[in-house]
Coordinates of C-alpha atoms in Angstrom, one line a residue:
M1 CA 51.8 -0.6 -25.8
N2 CA 49.9 -1.2 -29.4
T3 CA 49.9 -5.1 -27.2
V4 CA 47.9 -3.7 -24.7
L5 CA 45.0 -1.8 -26.9
K6 CA 45.0 -5.2 -28.9
E7 CA 44.0 -6.8 -26.0
L8 CA 41.8 -4.4 -23.9
R9 CA 39.7 -3.7 -27.0
P10 CA 37.3 -6.8 -27.1
A11 CA 36.6 -6.0 -23.8
F12 CA 35.8 -2.1 -24.0
V13 CA 33.6 -4.1 -27.0
L14 CA 31.9 -6.8 -25.0
F15 CA 31.1 -3.9 -22.6
A16 CA 29.7 -1.4 -24.6
A17 CA 27.5 -4.4 -26.3
M18 CA 26.4 -6.1 -23.0
T19 CA 25.6 -2.4 -22.3
I20 CA 23.7 -1.6 -25.1
L21 CA 21.4 -5.6 -25.1
C22 CA 20.8 -5.4 -21.5
G23 CA 20.3 -1.6 -20.5
V24 CA 18.8 -0.4 -23.3
V25 CA 17.2 -3.1 -25.6
Y26 CA 15.6 -5.6 -23.1
T27 CA 14.8 -2.7 -20.5
G28 CA 12.8 -1.5 -23.7
V29 CA 11.2 -4.4 -24.3
V30 CA 10.4 -5.6 -21.4
T31 CA 8.9 -2.1 -20.8
G32 CA 7.4 -2.4 -23.8
I33 CA 5.2 -5.9 -23.2
A34 CA 4.5 -4.6 -19.5
R35 CA 2.7 -1.8 -21.5
T36 CA 1.2 -3.6 -24.1
L37 CA -0.2 -6.3 -21.6
F38 CA -0.5 -5.2 -17.8
S39 CA -1.1 -1.2 -18.5
E40 CA -2.1 -0.9 -15.4
K41 CA 0.0 -1.8 -13.3
A42 CA 2.3 -1.0 -15.1
N43 CA 1.7 2.7 -15.4
G44 CA 1.6 2.3 -11.1
S45 CA -2.5 1.4 -10.5
V46 CA -3.3 5.1 -10.5
I47 CA -6.7 5.2 -9.2
T48 CA -8.5 8.1 -11.1
V49 CA -11.3 9.9 -10.2
T50 CA -14.9 12.3 -10.9
M51 CA -14.7 15.2 -8.7
K52 CA -18.0 16.1 -8.1
D53 CA -17.5 18.9 -10.4
G54 CA -17.0 16.6 -13.8
T55 CA -12.9 17.1 -13.8
A56 CA -11.2 13.2 -13.3
R57 CA -8.3 13.4 -11.0
D58 CA -5.7 11.4 -9.5
A59 CA -7.1 9.9 -6.1
G60 CA -3.1 8.0 -5.7
S61 CA -2.3 4.5 -6.4
E62 CA -3.9 1.6 -4.8
L63 CA -0.2 -0.1 -4.6
I64 CA 1.1 2.8 -2.4
A65 CA -0.5 3.6 0.9
Q66 CA -1.9 6.8 1.7
D67 CA -1.5 9.3 4.5
F68 CA -5.4 9.1 5.9
S69 CA -5.7 10.2 9.6
K70 CA -9.0 11.5 10.1
P71 CA -11.5 9.9 12.1
E72 CA -14.4 9.2 9.4
Y73 CA -11.5 7.0 7.4
L74 CA -10.0 4.0 7.7
I75 CA -6.8 4.5 8.4
G76 CA -4.0 2.2 7.6
R77 CA -0.7 1.2 8.9
P78 CA 2.0 3.3 10.1
L79 CA 3.9 5.3 7.6
G80 CA 7.7 4.4 7.2
A81 CA 9.6 1.8 7.8
T82 CA 12.2 -0.1 10.5
N83 CA 14.5 -1.7 10.8
L84 CA 13.7 -2.3 14.6
S85 CA 13.9 -5.6 16.3
P86 CA 9.6 -6.5 17.8
T87 CA 11.8 -7.0 20.9
S88 CA 13.7 -3.5 21.2
D89 CA 12.9 -0.8 23.7
K90 CA 12.8 1.8 20.6
E91 CA 9.9 -0.6 18.8
R92 CA 8.3 -1.5 22.6
V93 CA 7.9 2.3 22.8
L94 CA 6.8 3.5 19.6
V95 CA 4.3 0.3 19.2
Q96 CA 3.0 2.1 23.1
E97 CA 2.5 5.5 21.6
R98 CA 0.4 4.3 18.7
I99 CA -1.5 2.2 21.2
G100 CA -1.9 5.5 22.7
R101 CA -3.0 7.4 19.8
W102 CA -5.8 4.6 19.0
H103 CA -7.8 5.0 22.6
A104 CA -7.7 8.5 21.9
L105 CA -9.2 8.3 18.4
D106 CA -12.2 6.0 19.6
A107 CA -12.3 6.2 23.1
G108 CA -15.0 4.1 23.5
N109 CA -13.6 1.0 21.8
D110 CA -12.3 -1.6 24.2
R111 CA -11.8 -4.6 21.6
D112 CA -8.0 -5.2 20.7
I113 CA -6.2 -3.5 18.6
P114 CA -4.8 -5.6 15.5
A115 CA -1.2 -5.6 15.6
D116 CA -1.0 -4.2 11.8
L117 CA -2.6 -1.0 13.0
V118 CA 0.4 -0.4 15.5
T119 CA 3.6 -1.8 13.6
A120 CA 4.5 -0.5 10.2
S121 CA 5.3 -2.5 7.3
G122 CA 8.4 -3.9 5.7
S123 CA 8.5 -1.1 3.4
G124 CA 7.2 1.5 5.4
V125 CA 3.7 2.1 2.7
D126 CA 1.7 -1.1 2.7
P127 CA -1.4 0.4 1.3
N128 CA -3.4 -2.7 2.6
V129 CA -4.5 -3.6 6.7
S130 CA -6.4 -7.1 7.7
P131 CA -9.9 -7.5 7.8
E132 CA -9.5 -7.3 11.2
A133 CA -7.3 -3.9 11.7
A134 CA -10.9 -2.4 9.2
E135 CA -13.5 -4.4 11.5
Y136 CA -11.9 -2.6 14.4
Q137 CA -12.7 0.7 13.0
A138 CA -16.3 0.1 11.1
G139 CA -17.7 1.8 14.3
R140 CA -15.8 4.6 14.6
I141 CA -16.6 5.5 11.2
A142 CA -20.0 4.7 11.3
R143 CA -20.4 7.1 14.3
V144 CA -18.2 9.9 12.6
R145 CA -19.9 9.6 9.4
G146 CA -23.5 9.7 10.9
T147 CA -24.4 6.3 9.1
S148 CA -24.9 2.7 9.9
E149 CA -21.9 0.3 10.4
E150 CA -23.7 -2.4 8.0
H151 CA -22.9 0.3 5.4
V152 CA -19.3 0.9 6.2
R153 CA -18.6 -3.1 6.4
S154 CA -19.9 -3.7 3.3
I155 CA -17.8 -1.0 2.0
I156 CA -14.9 -2.6 4.2
E157 CA -16.2 -6.6 1.9
R158 CA -16.2 -4.9 -1.2
Y159 CA -12.2 -3.9 -0.9
T160 CA -11.4 -7.1 0.5
K161 CA -9.0 -8.9 -1.0
K162 CA -9.6 -13.1 -0.5
R163 CA -6.1 -15.1 -0.5
F164 CA -4.7 -16.0 -4.1
L165 CA -6.5 -19.7 -5.0
G166 CA -8.0 -19.7 -1.7
I167 CA -4.2 -20.9 0.1
F168 CA -2.2 -17.6 -0.7
G169 CA -1.3 -14.8 1.1
E170 CA -3.5 -13.1 3.4
P171 CA -7.4 -11.6 2.6
S172 CA -6.3 -7.3 3.1
V173 CA -8.1 -4.3 2.8
N174 CA -7.2 -1.2 0.5
V175 CA -7.4 1.5 2.8
L176 CA -7.5 4.1 -0.3
K177 CA -10.5 2.1 -2.1
V178 CA -12.3 2.2 1.1
N179 CA -12.1 6.0 1.4
L180 CA -12.6 6.6 -2.1
A181 CA -15.9 4.6 -1.5
L182 CA -16.8 6.0 1.7
D183 CA -16.8 9.8 0.0
G184 CA -18.9 8.5 -2.8
Y185 CA -16.0 8.6 -5.4
L186 CA -15.8 5.0 -6.0

């Protein structure tokens, strides 16, 4: 029995040391560096707005989708991830239901509906849409708000993120920022 404990003791000591080193020290150092150098991102990229009464409130994170469904707002991708194949019958039914909702929301818009408006993202909480999806909605937003399409397009353009270094990624429009700007908060 003594021999077994003698042989296991180094394993327990190493296990405890690595748990403290990797689980506590490393995590604390990385978190500290992130909060020091990238404070906004490390804390969730929360957008705080000043309300009309002068108080401040958190409007949401620019990294996580918000559920906008009113016609006066830019509407993002469907929330909730699925692992359905694009060729599955269930996915086809979901897409057709979403197409029906878009036609009901904006009956006069006969343009093709961009794919990102009828398909969920991999995470299910993508905060962005394609510039084409934002443009598809500009007329409806302007009409419902009683403003010009040029005004809505200028806000969309202001919150359109271009390709990184001109070649990496795809252009995208942050839905929350556009909607806050439409409401006059940004």
